C-alpha positions in Angstrom: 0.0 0.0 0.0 0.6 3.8 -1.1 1.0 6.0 1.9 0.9 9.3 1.1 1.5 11.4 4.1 1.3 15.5 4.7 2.2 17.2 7.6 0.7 20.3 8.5 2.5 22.1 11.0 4.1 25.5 12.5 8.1 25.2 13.2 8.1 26.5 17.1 4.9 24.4 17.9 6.0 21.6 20.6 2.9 19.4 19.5 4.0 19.6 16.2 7.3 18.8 17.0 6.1 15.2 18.5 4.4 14.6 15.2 8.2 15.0 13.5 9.8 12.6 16.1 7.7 10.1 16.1 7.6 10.6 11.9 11.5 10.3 12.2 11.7 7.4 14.7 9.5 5.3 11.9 11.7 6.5 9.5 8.7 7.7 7.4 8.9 10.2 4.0 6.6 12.9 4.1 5.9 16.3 2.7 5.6 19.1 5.3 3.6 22.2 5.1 4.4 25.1 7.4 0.7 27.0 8.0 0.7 30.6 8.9 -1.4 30.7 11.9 -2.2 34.3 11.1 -3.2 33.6 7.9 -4.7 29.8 7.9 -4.8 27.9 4.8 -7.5 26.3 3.8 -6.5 23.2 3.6 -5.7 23.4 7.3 -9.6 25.1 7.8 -10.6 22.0 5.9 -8.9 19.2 7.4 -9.3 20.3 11.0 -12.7 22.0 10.9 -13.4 21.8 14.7 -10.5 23.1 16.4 -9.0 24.5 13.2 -4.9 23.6 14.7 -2.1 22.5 13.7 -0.9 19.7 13.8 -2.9 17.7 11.2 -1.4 14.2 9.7 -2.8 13.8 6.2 -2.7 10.2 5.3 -3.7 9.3 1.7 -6.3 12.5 2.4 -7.7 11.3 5.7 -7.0 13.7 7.9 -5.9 13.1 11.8 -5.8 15.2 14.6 -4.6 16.1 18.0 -0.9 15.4 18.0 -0.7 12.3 20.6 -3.8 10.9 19.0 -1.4 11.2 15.6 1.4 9.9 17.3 -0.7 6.8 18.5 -1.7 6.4 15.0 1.7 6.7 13.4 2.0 4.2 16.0 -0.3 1.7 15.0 -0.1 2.1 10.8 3.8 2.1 10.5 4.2 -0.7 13.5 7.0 -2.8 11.8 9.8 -0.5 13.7 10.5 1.2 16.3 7.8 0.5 18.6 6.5 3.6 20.5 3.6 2.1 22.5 4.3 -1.2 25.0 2.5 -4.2 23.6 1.6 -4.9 27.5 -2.1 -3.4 27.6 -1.7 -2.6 31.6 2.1 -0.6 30.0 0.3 0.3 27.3 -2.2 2.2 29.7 0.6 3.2 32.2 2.3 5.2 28.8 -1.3 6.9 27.8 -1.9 7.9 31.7 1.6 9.9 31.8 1.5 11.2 28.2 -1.9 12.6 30.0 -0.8 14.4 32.4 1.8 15.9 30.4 -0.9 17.2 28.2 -3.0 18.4 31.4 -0.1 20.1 33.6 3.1 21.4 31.4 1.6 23.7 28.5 -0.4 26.1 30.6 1.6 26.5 33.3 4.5 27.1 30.9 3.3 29.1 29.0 2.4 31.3 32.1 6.3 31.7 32.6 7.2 33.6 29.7 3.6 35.2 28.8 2.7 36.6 32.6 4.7 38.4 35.1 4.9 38.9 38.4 2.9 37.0 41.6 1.1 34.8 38.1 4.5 34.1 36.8 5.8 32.7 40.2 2.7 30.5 41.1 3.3 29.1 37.2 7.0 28.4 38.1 6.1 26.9 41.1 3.6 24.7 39.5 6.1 24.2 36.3 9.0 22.6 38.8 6.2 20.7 40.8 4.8 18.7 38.3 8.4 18.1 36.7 9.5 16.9 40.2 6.5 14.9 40.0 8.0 13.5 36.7 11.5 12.8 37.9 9.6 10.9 40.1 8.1 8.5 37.6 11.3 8.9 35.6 13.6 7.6 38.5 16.7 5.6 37.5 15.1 4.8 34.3 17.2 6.0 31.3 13.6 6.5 29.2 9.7 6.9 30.9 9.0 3.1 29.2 12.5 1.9 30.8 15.4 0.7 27.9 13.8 2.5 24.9 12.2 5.9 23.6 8.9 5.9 23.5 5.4 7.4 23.9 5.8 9.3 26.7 9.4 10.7 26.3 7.9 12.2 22.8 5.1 13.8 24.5 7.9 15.7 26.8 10.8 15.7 24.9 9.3 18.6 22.5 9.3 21.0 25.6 13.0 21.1 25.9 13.0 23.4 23.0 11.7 25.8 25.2 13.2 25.7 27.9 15.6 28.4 27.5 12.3 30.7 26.7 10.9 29.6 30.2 14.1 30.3 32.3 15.6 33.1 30.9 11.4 35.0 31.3 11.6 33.4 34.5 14.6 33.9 35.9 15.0 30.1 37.4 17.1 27.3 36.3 15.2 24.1 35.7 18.5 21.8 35.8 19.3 23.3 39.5 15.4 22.5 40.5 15.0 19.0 38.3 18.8 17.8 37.4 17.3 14.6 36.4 14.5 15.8 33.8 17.6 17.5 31.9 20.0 14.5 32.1 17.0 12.4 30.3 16.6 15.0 28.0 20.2 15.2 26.6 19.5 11.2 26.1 16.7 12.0 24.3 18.7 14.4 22.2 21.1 11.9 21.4 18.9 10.5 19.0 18.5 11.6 15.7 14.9 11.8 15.6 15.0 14.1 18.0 17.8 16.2 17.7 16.8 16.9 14.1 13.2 17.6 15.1 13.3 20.2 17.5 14.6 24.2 16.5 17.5 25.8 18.6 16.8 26.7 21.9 17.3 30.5 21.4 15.3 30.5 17.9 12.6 29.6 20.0 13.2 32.4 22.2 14.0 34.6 19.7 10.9 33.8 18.0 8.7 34.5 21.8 10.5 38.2 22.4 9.4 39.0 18.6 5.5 37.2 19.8 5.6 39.4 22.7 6.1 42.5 21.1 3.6 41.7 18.3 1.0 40.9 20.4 1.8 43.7 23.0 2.3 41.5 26.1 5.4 43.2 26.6 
């Protein structure tokens, strides 16, 4: 079978960014369209009518959504490498509940570090290094969240690192000094390259949030 596959996506975009890993980890060809989210195409306004985001996996024109639901279904089309999901169900469940609460507690709250400022921006780093000490937690000696191998949950996190220059130098903290083992796992992840060549330079990221800033007067 044919697999034509599209990628609709915005470079800085840490959602998109686990669409490219896990695309890279299966070792999978496909073309990549960068949308203007200013100016959506529409293509995008077509594929994703309800919530009208990026990212959006086009498979032979079907279009899926929501990027851990794509990476799940990268997961379960292309599933003759590089297995992201255990094939344990209770694993399998243990991956999906963490890749969760990533979803639930790290984009808000981090966003609140660079967009917010004073007694906001300190309860958001306060909550930031909480629920990454909560993840060093589940991390412990393990070199990857699903033990010897990259997987599900480490590409639901790993896409953050990109911004985590953005979120200390706005925040003034240093998230190696507060969680020393979140960074060591992330330099393994980086080792790899799927990710390495997936996620943009730390300070084009916050190059690209100072210019955001300024454009939409949060300064």
């Amino acid at each position: 079978m044919a697999h034509e596959v599209v990628l609709l996506d915005f470079w800085p975009s840490m959602f998109g960014m686990r669409v490219r890993v896990a695309l890279a980890e299966k070792g999978i060809k496909y073309e990549y369209k960068e949308e203007d989210l200013r100016n959506k195409s529409p293509l995008l306004l077509k594929m994703n009518p309800i919530h009208k985001k990026i990212p959006v996996l086009i498979h032979n024109g079907k279009p899926v959504c929501e990027s851990l639901i794509i990476v799940q279904y990268i997961d379960e089309v292309w599933n003759d490498k590089s297995p992201l999901l255990p094939s344990d169900p209770d694993q399998r469940a243990h991956a999906r509940f963490w890749a969760d609460f990533i979803e639930q507690k790290v984009y808000d709250t981090a966003k609140k570090i660079w967009a917010t400022k004073g007694e906001e921006q300190e309860a958001a780093k306060k909550e930031f290094i909480e629920t990454f000490k909560i993840l060093e937690e589940e991390l412990g000696e393990k070199p990857f969240f699903g033990g010897e191998t990259f997987g599900f949950v480490d590409i639901a996190l790993i896409t953050f690192y990109s911004w985590f220059y953005t979120y200390e130098t706005f925040g003034n903290f240093s998230i190696e000094a507060e969680c020393p083992k979140i960074i060591a796992w992330a330099k393994r992840c980086m080792q790899k390259e799927s990710v390495a060549n997936s996620l943009p330079d730390q300070k084009k990221i916050y190059d690209f949030t100072v210019w955001m800033k300024k454009y939409f007067g949060m300064d």
